[in-house]
PDB file of C-alpha atoms and ligand atoms in Angstrom:
ATOM      1  CA  MET K  28     -64.942 -49.095 -28.156  1.00 68.00           C
ATOM      2  CA  SER K  29     -66.596 -47.443 -31.100  1.00 82.00           C
ATOM      3  CA  VAL K  30     -65.453 -48.033 -34.625  1.00 90.00           C
ATOM      4  CA  PRO K  31     -62.931 -45.443 -35.704  1.00 96.00           C
ATOM      5  CA  VAL K  32     -63.899 -42.730 -38.147  1.00 97.00           C
ATOM      6  CA  ILE K  33     -60.201 -42.434 -39.242  1.00 98.00           C
ATOM      7  CA  GLU K  34     -57.679 -45.182 -39.082  1.00 98.00           C
ATOM      8  CA  LEU K  35     -54.242 -44.506 -40.549  1.00 98.00           C
ATOM      9  CA  ARG K  36     -51.678 -47.303 -40.386  1.00 98.00           C
ATOM     10  CA  GLU K  37     -47.989 -46.528 -41.032  1.00 98.00           C
ATOM     11  CA  VAL K  38     -48.727 -44.082 -43.729  1.00 98.00           C
ATOM     12  CA  SER K  39     -45.806 -42.648 -45.599  1.00 98.00           C
ATOM     13  CA  ARG K  40     -45.805 -40.083 -48.453  1.00 98.00           C
ATOM     14  CA  ARG K  41     -42.784 -38.571 -50.163  1.00 97.00           C
ATOM     15  CA  TYR K  42     -42.763 -36.046 -53.010  1.00 96.00           C
ATOM     16  CA  ASP K  43     -40.110 -36.212 -55.616  1.00 93.00           C
ATOM     17  CA  ASP K  44     -36.604 -36.581 -54.098  1.00 89.00           C
ATOM     18  CA  GLY K  45     -37.484 -34.592 -50.915  1.00 91.00           C
ATOM     19  CA  PRO K  46     -37.483 -35.987 -47.405  1.00 94.00           C
ATOM     20  CA  PRO K  47     -40.751 -37.774 -46.468  1.00 95.00           C
ATOM     21  CA  ALA K  48     -43.731 -35.329 -46.111  1.00 97.00           C
ATOM     22  CA  LEU K  49     -45.127 -38.049 -43.841  1.00 98.00           C
ATOM     23  CA  HIS K  50     -43.181 -40.905 -42.288  1.00 97.00           C
ATOM     24  CA  GLU K  51     -44.989 -44.016 -40.964  1.00 97.00           C
ATOM     25  CA  VAL K  52     -47.799 -42.108 -39.374  1.00 98.00           C
ATOM     26  CA  SER K  53     -50.511 -44.034 -37.513  1.00 98.00           C
ATOM     27  CA  LEU K  54     -53.547 -42.272 -36.134  1.00 98.00           C
ATOM     28  CA  THR K  55     -56.945 -43.396 -34.976  1.00 98.00           C
ATOM     29  CA  VAL K  56     -59.826 -40.942 -34.542  1.00 97.00           C
ATOM     30  CA  ARG K  57     -63.071 -42.062 -33.032  1.00 96.00           C
ATOM     31  CA  PRO K  58     -66.604 -40.743 -33.509  1.00 97.00           C
ATOM     32  CA  GLY K  59     -67.168 -37.439 -31.693  1.00 96.00           C
ATOM     33  CA  GLU K  60     -63.505 -36.480 -31.402  1.00 97.00           C
ATOM     34  CA  ALA K  61     -62.299 -33.075 -32.390  1.00 97.00           C
ATOM     35  CA  VAL K  62     -58.611 -33.159 -33.341  1.00 97.00           C
ATOM     36  CA  ALA K  63     -56.409 -30.237 -33.836  1.00 97.00           C
ATOM     37  CA  VAL K  64     -53.304 -30.969 -36.038  1.00 97.00           C
ATOM     38  CA  LEU K  65     -50.507 -28.517 -35.140  1.00 96.00           C
ATOM     39  CA  GLY K  66     -46.951 -28.285 -36.450  1.00 95.00           C
ATOM     40  CA  PRO K  67     -44.541 -25.873 -38.235  1.00 94.00           C
ATOM     41  CA  SER K  68     -44.913 -24.987 -41.844  1.00 94.00           C
ATOM     42  CA  GLY K  69     -43.898 -27.876 -44.126  1.00 94.00           C
ATOM     43  CA  SER K  70     -44.251 -30.454 -41.342  1.00 96.00           C
ATOM     44  CA  GLY K  71     -46.932 -32.520 -43.349  1.00 97.00           C
ATOM     45  CA  LYS K  72     -50.232 -31.243 -41.947  1.00 96.00           C
ATOM     46  CA  SER K  73     -51.919 -30.648 -45.307  1.00 95.00           C
ATOM     47  CA  THR K  74     -50.437 -33.765 -46.691  1.00 97.00           C
ATOM     48  CA  LEU K  75     -52.104 -35.684 -43.793  1.00 97.00           C
ATOM     49  CA  LEU K  76     -55.429 -34.022 -44.465  1.00 97.00           C
ATOM     50  CA  ASN K  77     -55.232 -34.609 -48.201  1.00 96.00           C
ATOM     51  CA  LEU K  78     -54.586 -38.305 -47.697  1.00 97.00           C
ATOM     52  CA  ILE K  79     -57.522 -38.655 -45.290  1.00 97.00           C
ATOM     53  CA  ALA K  80     -59.675 -36.717 -47.893  1.00 96.00           C
ATOM     54  CA  GLY K  81     -58.584 -39.040 -50.722  1.00 96.00           C
ATOM     55  CA  LEU K  82     -57.082 -36.085 -52.583  1.00 94.00           C
ATOM     56  CA  ASP K  83     -53.705 -37.842 -52.551  1.00 95.00           C
ATOM     57  CA  ARG K  84     -52.507 -41.422 -52.011  1.00 95.00           C
ATOM     58  CA  PRO K  85     -49.884 -42.749 -49.644  1.00 97.00           C
ATOM     59  CA  ASP K  86     -46.782 -44.475 -51.018  1.00 97.00           C
ATOM     60  CA  THR K  87     -47.131 -47.145 -48.267  1.00 97.00           C
ATOM     61  CA  GLY K  88     -49.610 -47.710 -45.482  1.00 98.00           C
ATOM     62  CA  THR K  89     -53.460 -47.690 -45.309  1.00 98.00           C
ATOM     63  CA  VAL K  90     -56.092 -45.007 -44.847  1.00 98.00           C
ATOM     64  CA  THR K  91     -59.590 -46.045 -43.788  1.00 98.00           C
ATOM     65  CA  VAL K  92     -62.312 -43.560 -43.177  1.00 97.00           C
ATOM     66  CA  ASP K  93     -65.768 -44.655 -41.865  1.00 95.00           C
ATOM     67  CA  GLY K  94     -65.151 -48.198 -43.114  1.00 93.00           C
ATOM     68  CA  VAL K  95     -63.814 -47.132 -46.556  1.00 95.00           C
ATOM     69  CA  ARG K  96     -60.301 -48.041 -47.654  1.00 96.00           C
ATOM     70  CA  VAL K  97     -59.462 -44.596 -49.066  1.00 97.00           C
ATOM     71  CA  ASP K  98     -55.926 -45.429 -50.288  1.00 96.00           C
ATOM     72  CA  GLY K  99     -57.232 -48.023 -52.727  1.00 90.00           C
ATOM     73  CA  LEU K 100     -59.781 -45.826 -54.464  1.00 94.00           C
ATOM     74  CA  GLY K 101     -59.636 -44.867 -58.169  1.00 92.00           C
ATOM     75  CA  GLU K 102     -60.575 -41.412 -59.317  1.00 91.00           C
ATOM     76  CA  ALA K 103     -64.312 -42.009 -59.534  1.00 93.00           C
ATOM     77  CA  GLY K 104     -64.369 -43.962 -56.318  1.00 95.00           C
ATOM     78  CA  SER K 105     -62.442 -41.194 -54.542  1.00 94.00           C
ATOM     79  CA  ALA K 106     -64.883 -38.466 -55.804  1.00 93.00           C
ATOM     80  CA  LEU K 107     -67.800 -40.559 -54.634  1.00 93.00           C
ATOM     81  CA  TYR K 108     -66.072 -41.080 -51.228  1.00 95.00           C
ATOM     82  CA  ARG K 109     -65.450 -37.314 -50.750  1.00 94.00           C
ATOM     83  CA  ARG K 110     -69.040 -36.500 -51.599  1.00 93.00           C
ATOM     84  CA  SER K 111     -70.503 -39.023 -49.176  1.00 93.00           C
ATOM     85  CA  LYS K 112     -68.120 -39.161 -46.269  1.00 95.00           C
ATOM     86  CA  VAL K 113     -66.179 -35.961 -45.812  1.00 96.00           C
ATOM     87  CA  GLY K 114     -66.889 -32.233 -45.752  1.00 96.00           C
ATOM     88  CA  MET K 115     -63.897 -29.966 -46.303  1.00 96.00           C
ATOM     89  CA  VAL K 116     -63.257 -26.363 -45.400  1.00 96.00           C
ATOM     90  CA  PHE K 117     -60.124 -24.503 -46.671  1.00 93.00           C
ATOM     91  CA  GLN K 118     -58.303 -21.391 -45.708  1.00 91.00           C
ATOM     92  CA  PHE K 119     -59.612 -19.459 -48.791  1.00 91.00           C
ATOM     93  CA  PHE K 120     -63.153 -20.823 -48.745  1.00 91.00           C
ATOM     94  CA  ASN K 121     -63.117 -22.169 -52.363  1.00 93.00           C
ATOM     95  CA  LEU K 122     -66.683 -20.915 -52.977  1.00 96.00           C
ATOM     96  CA  LEU K 123     -67.922 -20.496 -56.636  1.00 97.00           C
ATOM     97  CA  ASP K 124     -68.512 -16.729 -57.090  1.00 96.00           C
ATOM     98  CA  ASP K 125     -70.857 -17.261 -60.100  1.00 97.00           C
ATOM     99  CA  LEU K 126     -73.267 -19.123 -57.881  1.00 97.00           C
ATOM    100  CA  THR K 127     -75.508 -17.754 -55.047  1.00 98.00           C
ATOM    101  CA  VAL K 128     -74.783 -18.633 -51.540  1.00 98.00           C
ATOM    102  CA  THR K 129     -77.712 -21.178 -51.640  1.00 98.00           C
ATOM    103  CA  ASP K 130     -76.409 -22.802 -54.792  1.00 98.00           C
ATOM    104  CA  ASN K 131     -72.939 -23.083 -53.295  1.00 98.00           C
ATOM    105  CA  VAL K 132     -74.247 -24.817 -50.199  1.00 98.00           C
ATOM    106  CA  ALA K 133     -76.552 -27.003 -52.146  1.00 97.00           C
ATOM    107  CA  LEU K 134     -73.950 -28.073 -54.778  1.00 96.00           C
ATOM    108  CA  PRO K 135     -72.568 -31.230 -52.961  1.00 95.00           C
ATOM    109  CA  ALA K 136     -76.029 -32.572 -52.658  1.00 96.00           C
ATOM    110  CA  ARG K 137     -77.020 -31.775 -56.334  1.00 96.00           C
ATOM    111  CA  LEU K 138     -73.705 -33.519 -57.417  1.00 93.00           C
ATOM    112  CA  ALA K 139     -74.782 -36.532 -55.287  1.00 92.00           C
ATOM    113  CA  GLY K 140     -78.114 -36.605 -57.123  1.00 94.00           C
ATOM    114  CA  MET K 141     -80.501 -34.933 -54.723  1.00 95.00           C
ATOM    115  CA  ALA K 142     -83.389 -33.145 -56.329  1.00 97.00           C
ATOM    116  CA  ARG K 143     -83.172 -29.382 -56.520  1.00 96.00           C
ATOM    117  CA  GLY K 144     -86.085 -28.618 -54.213  1.00 97.00           C
ATOM    118  CA  GLU K 145     -84.900 -30.989 -51.525  1.00 97.00           C
ATOM    119  CA  ALA K 146     -81.273 -29.655 -51.822  1.00 97.00           C
ATOM    120  CA  ASP K 147     -82.505 -26.025 -51.575  1.00 97.00           C
ATOM    121  CA  ARG K 148     -84.586 -26.737 -48.574  1.00 97.00           C
ATOM    122  CA  ARG K 149     -81.645 -28.348 -46.681  1.00 96.00           C
ATOM    123  CA  ALA K 150     -79.404 -25.530 -47.842  1.00 97.00           C
ATOM    124  CA  ALA K 151     -81.947 -22.996 -46.451  1.00 97.00           C
ATOM    125  CA  GLU K 152     -82.079 -24.858 -43.052  1.00 94.00           C
ATOM    126  CA  LEU K 153     -78.287 -24.883 -42.770  1.00 94.00           C
ATOM    127  CA  LEU K 154     -78.079 -21.267 -43.693  1.00 96.00           C
ATOM    128  CA  GLU K 155     -80.606 -20.342 -41.029  1.00 94.00           C
ATOM    129  CA  LEU K 156     -78.830 -22.377 -38.451  1.00 90.00           C
ATOM    130  CA  LEU K 157     -75.524 -20.812 -39.231  1.00 91.00           C
ATOM    131  CA  GLY K 158     -77.086 -17.296 -39.188  1.00 91.00           C
ATOM    132  CA  LEU K 159     -76.682 -16.726 -42.951  1.00 95.00           C
ATOM    133  CA  ASP K 160     -80.313 -16.815 -44.150  1.00 94.00           C
ATOM    134  CA  ARG K 161     -80.380 -13.212 -45.163  1.00 96.00           C
ATOM    135  CA  HIS K 162     -77.493 -13.830 -47.639  1.00 97.00           C
ATOM    136  CA  ALA K 163     -79.049 -16.817 -49.230  1.00 97.00           C
ATOM    137  CA  ARG K 164     -79.481 -15.041 -52.659  1.00 97.00           C
ATOM    138  CA  ALA K 165     -76.220 -13.117 -52.553  1.00 98.00           C
ATOM    139  CA  HIS K 166     -72.986 -14.107 -54.359  1.00 98.00           C
ATOM    140  CA  PRO K 167     -70.099 -15.021 -52.030  1.00 97.00           C
ATOM    141  CA  GLY K 168     -68.038 -12.083 -53.298  1.00 96.00           C
ATOM    142  CA  ARG K 169     -70.399  -9.719 -51.459  1.00 95.00           C
ATOM    143  CA  LEU K 170     -69.852 -11.369 -48.064  1.00 96.00           C
ATOM    144  CA  SER K 171     -67.286 -10.807 -45.365  1.00 95.00           C
ATOM    145  CA  GLY K 172     -64.438 -13.346 -44.938  1.00 94.00           C
ATOM    146  CA  GLY K 173     -66.111 -14.735 -41.783  1.00 93.00           C
ATOM    147  CA  GLU K 174     -69.522 -15.114 -43.479  1.00 95.00           C
ATOM    148  CA  ARG K 175     -67.816 -16.808 -46.442  1.00 96.00           C
ATOM    149  CA  GLN K 176     -66.196 -19.257 -44.159  1.00 94.00           C
ATOM    150  CA  ARG K 177     -69.560 -19.951 -42.509  1.00 95.00           C
ATOM    151  CA  VAL K 178     -70.996 -20.662 -45.992  1.00 97.00           C
ATOM    152  CA  ALA K 179     -68.128 -23.021 -46.675  1.00 96.00           C
ATOM    153  CA  VAL K 180     -68.956 -24.832 -43.394  1.00 95.00           C
ATOM    154  CA  ALA K 181     -72.595 -24.988 -44.444  1.00 95.00           C
ATOM    155  CA  ARG K 182     -71.518 -26.529 -47.801  1.00 96.00           C
ATOM    156  CA  ALA K 183     -69.244 -29.019 -46.057  1.00 96.00           C
ATOM    157  CA  LEU K 184     -72.189 -30.168 -43.885  1.00 95.00           C
ATOM    158  CA  MET K 185     -74.655 -30.461 -46.769  1.00 95.00           C
ATOM    159  CA  ASN K 186     -74.250 -34.309 -47.257  1.00 94.00           C
ATOM    160  CA  ARG K 187     -74.074 -35.067 -43.569  1.00 92.00           C
ATOM    161  CA  PRO K 188     -70.454 -36.205 -43.612  1.00 95.00           C
ATOM    162  CA  ALA K 189     -68.989 -38.612 -41.039  1.00 93.00           C
ATOM    163  CA  LEU K 190     -65.908 -36.394 -40.924  1.00 97.00           C
ATOM    164  CA  LEU K 191     -65.401 -32.569 -41.207  1.00 97.00           C
ATOM    165  CA  LEU K 192     -61.886 -31.632 -42.265  1.00 97.00           C
ATOM    166  CA  ALA K 193     -60.644 -28.154 -42.088  1.00 96.00           C
ATOM    167  CA  ASP K 194     -57.216 -26.794 -43.218  1.00 96.00           C
ATOM    168  CA  GLU K 195     -56.428 -23.457 -41.591  1.00 94.00           C
ATOM    169  CA  PRO K 196     -60.059 -22.388 -41.464  1.00 94.00           C
ATOM    170  CA  THR K 197     -59.323 -19.167 -39.677  1.00 93.00           C
ATOM    171  CA  GLY K 198     -56.024 -18.461 -41.530  1.00 92.00           C
ATOM    172  CA  ALA K 199     -57.530 -15.689 -43.684  1.00 91.00           C
ATOM    173  CA  LEU K 200     -59.825 -14.197 -41.071  1.00 92.00           C
ATOM    174  CA  ASP K 201     -59.431 -11.369 -38.562  1.00 91.00           C
ATOM    175  CA  THR K 202     -59.671 -12.290 -34.810  1.00 91.00           C
ATOM    176  CA  ALA K 203     -63.396 -11.650 -34.490  1.00 90.00           C
ATOM    177  CA  ALA K 204     -64.386 -13.636 -37.570  1.00 90.00           C
ATOM    178  CA  GLY K 205     -62.012 -16.366 -36.566  1.00 90.00           C
ATOM    179  CA  GLN K 206     -63.666 -16.609 -33.228  1.00 90.00           C
ATOM    180  CA  ASP K 207     -67.019 -16.940 -34.985  1.00 89.00           C
ATOM    181  CA  VAL K 208     -65.828 -19.808 -37.059  1.00 91.00           C
ATOM    182  CA  SER K 209     -64.080 -21.447 -34.071  1.00 92.00           C
ATOM    183  CA  ARG K 210     -67.410 -21.230 -32.032  1.00 91.00           C
ATOM    184  CA  LEU K 211     -69.202 -22.793 -34.938  1.00 91.00           C
ATOM    185  CA  LEU K 212     -66.823 -25.674 -35.174  1.00 93.00           C
ATOM    186  CA  ARG K 213     -66.965 -26.140 -31.391  1.00 94.00           C
ATOM    187  CA  ASP K 214     -70.741 -26.279 -31.461  1.00 92.00           C
ATOM    188  CA  LEU K 215     -70.826 -28.736 -34.214  1.00 93.00           C
ATOM    189  CA  ASN K 216     -68.478 -31.049 -32.297  1.00 95.00           C
ATOM    190  CA  ALA K 217     -70.385 -30.602 -29.174  1.00 94.00           C
ATOM    191  CA  GLU K 218     -73.340 -32.015 -31.135  1.00 92.00           C
ATOM    192  CA  GLY K 219     -71.422 -35.025 -32.208  1.00 95.00           C
ATOM    193  CA  GLN K 220     -69.630 -33.933 -35.515  1.00 96.00           C
ATOM    194  CA  THR K 221     -66.163 -35.611 -35.839  1.00 97.00           C
ATOM    195  CA  LEU K 222     -63.649 -32.936 -36.649  1.00 97.00           C
ATOM    196  CA  VAL K 223     -60.063 -32.674 -37.752  1.00 98.00           C
ATOM    197  CA  VAL K 224     -58.685 -29.087 -37.961  1.00 97.00           C
ATOM    198  CA  VAL K 225     -55.180 -28.184 -39.210  1.00 96.00           C
ATOM    199  CA  THR K 226     -54.084 -24.874 -37.714  1.00 93.00           C
ATOM    200  CA  HIS K 227     -51.228 -22.747 -36.669  1.00 89.00           C
ATOM    201  CA  ASP K 228     -53.588 -21.038 -34.267  1.00 87.00           C
ATOM    202  CA  LEU K 229     -53.256 -22.377 -30.742  1.00 88.00           C
ATOM    203  CA  ALA K 230     -56.179 -20.524 -29.532  1.00 87.00           C
ATOM    204  CA  LEU K 231     -58.398 -22.113 -32.237  1.00 88.00           C
ATOM    205  CA  ALA K 232     -57.088 -25.510 -31.243  1.00 92.00           C
ATOM    206  CA  ARG K 233     -57.758 -24.845 -27.561  1.00 90.00           C
ATOM    207  CA  SER K 234     -61.276 -23.506 -28.060  1.00 90.00           C
ATOM    208  CA  CYS K 235     -62.727 -26.010 -30.418  1.00 91.00           C
ATOM    209  CA  THR K 236     -60.885 -29.397 -30.118  1.00 95.00           C
ATOM    210  CA  ASN K 237     -60.452 -31.973 -27.432  1.00 94.00           C
ATOM    211  CA  ARG K 238     -57.304 -33.591 -28.789  1.00 96.00           C
ATOM    212  CA  THR K 239     -54.011 -32.116 -30.100  1.00 96.00           C
ATOM    213  CA  VAL K 240     -51.793 -33.968 -32.514  1.00 97.00           C
ATOM    214  CA  ARG K 241     -48.431 -32.321 -33.164  1.00 96.00           C
ATOM    215  CA  ILE K 242     -46.475 -33.084 -36.278  1.00 97.00           C
ATOM    216  CA  ALA K 243     -42.804 -32.324 -36.956  1.00 97.00           C
ATOM    217  CA  ASP K 244     -40.822 -33.485 -40.030  1.00 97.00           C
ATOM    218  CA  GLY K 245     -43.693 -35.807 -41.082  1.00 97.00           C
ATOM    219  CA  ARG K 246     -43.979 -37.603 -37.754  1.00 98.00           C
ATOM    220  CA  ILE K 247     -46.443 -37.327 -34.882  1.00 98.00           C
ATOM    221  CA  VAL K 248     -44.451 -36.176 -31.966  1.00 97.00           C
ATOM    222  CA  GLU K 249     -47.282 -35.614 -29.467  1.00 96.00           C
ATOM    223  CA  ASP K 250     -50.859 -36.726 -29.192  1.00 96.00           C
ATOM    224  CA  VAL K 251     -52.811 -35.338 -26.195  1.00 95.00           C
ATOM    225  CA  ARG K 252     -56.392 -35.465 -25.236  1.00 92.00           C
ATOM    226  CA  SER K 253     -58.324 -32.933 -23.051  1.00 86.00           C
ATOM    227  CA  ASP K 254     -61.936 -32.575 -22.166  1.00 69.00           C
ATOM    228  CA  ALA K 255     -61.956 -28.881 -22.293  1.00 52.00           C
ATOM    229  CA  VAL K 256     -64.360 -28.280 -25.067  1.00 48.00           C
ATOM    230  CA  ALA K 257     -67.406 -26.275 -23.940  1.00 45.00           C
ATOM    231  CA  THR K 258     -70.976 -27.358 -24.700  1.00 45.00           C
ATOM    232  CA  GLY K 259     -72.454 -25.920 -27.851  1.00 44.00           C
ATOM    233  CA  ALA K 260     -75.730 -24.489 -28.991  1.00 46.00           C
ATOM    234  CA  ALA K 261     -78.631 -27.020 -28.986  1.00 42.00           C
ATOM    235  CA  THR K 262     -79.931 -25.582 -32.290  1.00 43.00           C
ATOM    236  CA  LEU K 263     -76.923 -27.205 -34.075  1.00 51.00           C
ATOM    237  CA  ARG K 264     -77.789 -30.711 -32.871  1.00 47.00           C
ATOM    238  CA  ALA K 265     -80.111 -31.304 -35.731  1.00 44.00           C
ATOM    239  CA  VAL K 266     -77.406 -30.362 -38.261  1.00 48.00           C
ATOM    240  CA  ALA K 267     -74.752 -32.538 -36.752  1.00 45.00           C
ATOM    241  CA  SER K 268     -77.080 -35.602 -36.223  1.00 47.00           C
ATOM    242  CA  GLY K 269     -78.502 -35.271 -39.654  1.00 47.00           C
ATOM    243  CA  THR K 270     -82.087 -34.921 -38.696  1.00 44.00           C
ATOM    244  CA  VAL K 271     -82.791 -31.452 -40.187  1.00 40.00           C
ATOM    245  CA  ALA K 272     -84.320 -32.466 -43.387  1.00 38.00           C
ATOM    246  CA  SER K 273     -86.514 -35.206 -41.997  1.00 34.00           C
ATOM    247  CA  GLY K 274     -87.912 -32.935 -39.301  1.00 32.00           C
ATOM    248  CA  THR K 275     -87.623 -35.558 -36.617  1.00 33.00           C
ATOM    249  CA  ALA K 276     -86.288 -34.733 -33.134  1.00 33.00           C
ATOM    250  CA  ALA K 277     -82.590 -35.214 -32.576  1.00 34.00           C
ATOM    251  CA  SER K 278     -81.758 -38.411 -30.798  1.00 35.00           C
ATOM    252  CA  GLY K 279     -78.827 -36.997 -28.949  1.00 35.00           C
ATOM    253  CA  THR K 280     -76.711 -40.193 -29.756  1.00 36.00           C
ATOM    254  CA  ALA K 281     -74.303 -38.124 -31.673  1.00 36.00           C
ATOM    255  CA  ALA K 282     -74.019 -35.670 -28.871  1.00 36.00           C
ATOM    256  CA  SER K 283     -73.390 -38.450 -26.269  1.00 37.00           C
ATOM    257  CA  GLU K 284     -70.688 -39.924 -28.558  1.00 35.00           C
ATOM    258  CA  ALA K 285     -68.950 -36.614 -28.206  1.00 37.00           C
ATOM    259  CA  GLY K 286     -68.611 -37.011 -24.481  1.00 37.00           C
ATOM    260  CA  ARG K 287     -66.558 -40.174 -24.627  1.00 36.00           C
TER     261      ARG K 287
HETATM  262  N1  LIG T 306     -47.718 -31.617 -54.237  1.00 89.59           N
HETATM  263  C1  LIG T 306     -46.436 -31.559 -53.718  1.00 89.59           C
HETATM  264  N2  LIG T 306     -45.372 -31.638 -54.536  1.00 89.59           N
HETATM  265  C2  LIG T 306     -44.108 -31.629 -53.938  1.00 89.59           C
HETATM  266  N3  LIG T 306     -43.897 -31.381 -52.636  1.00 89.59           N
HETATM  267  C3  LIG T 306     -44.928 -31.241 -51.847  1.00 89.59           C
HETATM  268  C4  LIG T 306     -46.275 -31.371 -52.322  1.00 89.59           C
HETATM  269  N4  LIG T 306     -47.193 -31.214 -51.274  1.00 89.59           N
HETATM  270  C5  LIG T 306     -46.385 -30.988 -50.224  1.00 89.59           C
HETATM  271  N5  LIG T 306     -45.097 -31.076 -50.489  1.00 89.59           N
HETATM  272  C6  LIG T 306     -43.958 -31.028 -49.582  1.00 89.59           C
HETATM  273  O1  LIG T 306     -44.245 -31.830 -48.476  1.00 89.59           O
HETATM  274  C7  LIG T 306     -43.823 -31.261 -47.229  1.00 89.59           C
HETATM  275  C8  LIG T 306     -45.121 -31.026 -46.321  1.00 89.59           C
HETATM  276  O2  LIG T 306     -46.013 -30.172 -46.933  1.00 89.59           O
HETATM  277  P1  LIG T 306     -47.387 -29.850 -46.262  1.00 89.59           P
HETATM  278  O3  LIG T 306     -48.097 -29.005 -47.299  1.00 89.59           O
HETATM  279  O4  LIG T 306     -48.079 -30.982 -45.834  1.00 89.59           O
HETATM  280  O5  LIG T 306     -46.969 -28.972 -45.034  1.00 89.59           O
HETATM  281  P2  LIG T 306     -47.885 -28.168 -43.940  1.00 89.59           P
HETATM  282  O6  LIG T 306     -47.548 -28.687 -42.642  1.00 89.59           O
HETATM  283  O7  LIG T 306     -49.358 -28.175 -44.457  1.00 89.59           O
HETATM  284  O8  LIG T 306     -47.282 -26.636 -44.083  1.00 89.59           O
HETATM  285  P3  LIG T 306     -48.047 -25.263 -43.999  1.00 89.59           P
HETATM  286  O9  LIG T 306     -48.246 -24.978 -42.500  1.00 89.59           O
HETATM  287  O10 LIG T 306     -47.101 -24.296 -44.544  1.00 89.59           O
HETATM  288  O11 LIG T 306     -49.369 -25.253 -44.784  1.00 89.59           O
HETATM  289  C9  LIG T 306     -43.193 -29.894 -47.629  1.00 89.59           C
HETATM  290  O12 LIG T 306     -41.855 -30.075 -47.654  1.00 89.59           O
HETATM  291  C10 LIG T 306     -43.871 -29.648 -48.910  1.00 89.59           C
HETATM  292  O13 LIG T 306     -42.906 -28.849 -49.705  1.00 89.59           O
HETATM  293 MG1  LIG T 307     -50.712 -26.723 -45.079  1.00 89.59          MG
END
C-alpha cells in the first residue's frame, strides 16, 4: 500500500467552552484519492481542513501530511509546510486585487524563492492549461467568479503540492461556473492530484471525488469510496505530475496512482 498523503490519528479540537469541533477523528488519505467532506453547517469541516493545512493545531492527536508532522510545527515551520506541501482554494478566492493574475499565480513560488522569470513561465503555463492565458495581465477584480476561482486553483498548483485542499470552492459561483471548477478539479485528480474538497454541494462531490467522508458533530459518521470519477483531459497531466516547467513528457505514474 502506498504511503498516505494524509494521516490523522484521533484528532480533537475544541474552541473555548463549546462542544468539540472535532472529536477523535482518524482519517487516512492515499495518493490519488479525491475526498469530498460533507456535513451540516458547524459540523467541523473547515476545522478539519484547517488542521490538515497547519492553519490550526489539534488539542490532542496527530496530523501527518506527506511525511510531515504538521501538529508539531511552529509558525515558521507551518508557513514553510504550507508553501511546499499544500495548495489551498477558498470559497471567496482570496486573490490579491493589487496584483495581476500572473503575479497572483506566481506568488507562492516567489515566496518559496523561485526566480521571477522561472515563476512567470510556470504561471503562464498553468494559466494556459486552465484556459486563462488571455487574462494574464488583468487584475482579478475584472474577472468573473468562475475565472477567479480558476486563477485560485492555478495559484494553488504553483508549487506542485502533494495535496490540494478546497473549502467550498463552488460556494460563491453560479451553476455553470461551479461546473467549470468541478470539471477542473476532476481532471486534476484524474491526472493524479490528491484532493480534499469540503462542500455542501452533493453534485460537486459526485462529479469530482471518489470518496465521501460525512461529518456530524465533529465525528466521521460515514466514509464511502466509489470509482465513479470520469477520466480527465490529458493536457492537465503535466500540471498534476509536475513536469510542466522541465518540459519532459509526463510519466503517467501519478495518473496510475489515481486508479487505485
Ligand atoms: N476560530 C474559532 N473560534 C471559536 N469557535 C470556532 C472557531 N472555528 C470554528 N469554531 C466552531 O467549531 C464548530 C465547527 O466549525 P467549522 O467552521 O469547522 O464548521 P463547518 O462544518 O465548516 O461549517 P460551515 O458549513 O458553516 O462552513 C462550530 O461550532 C464553530 O462555531
Ligand atoms: Mg466551513
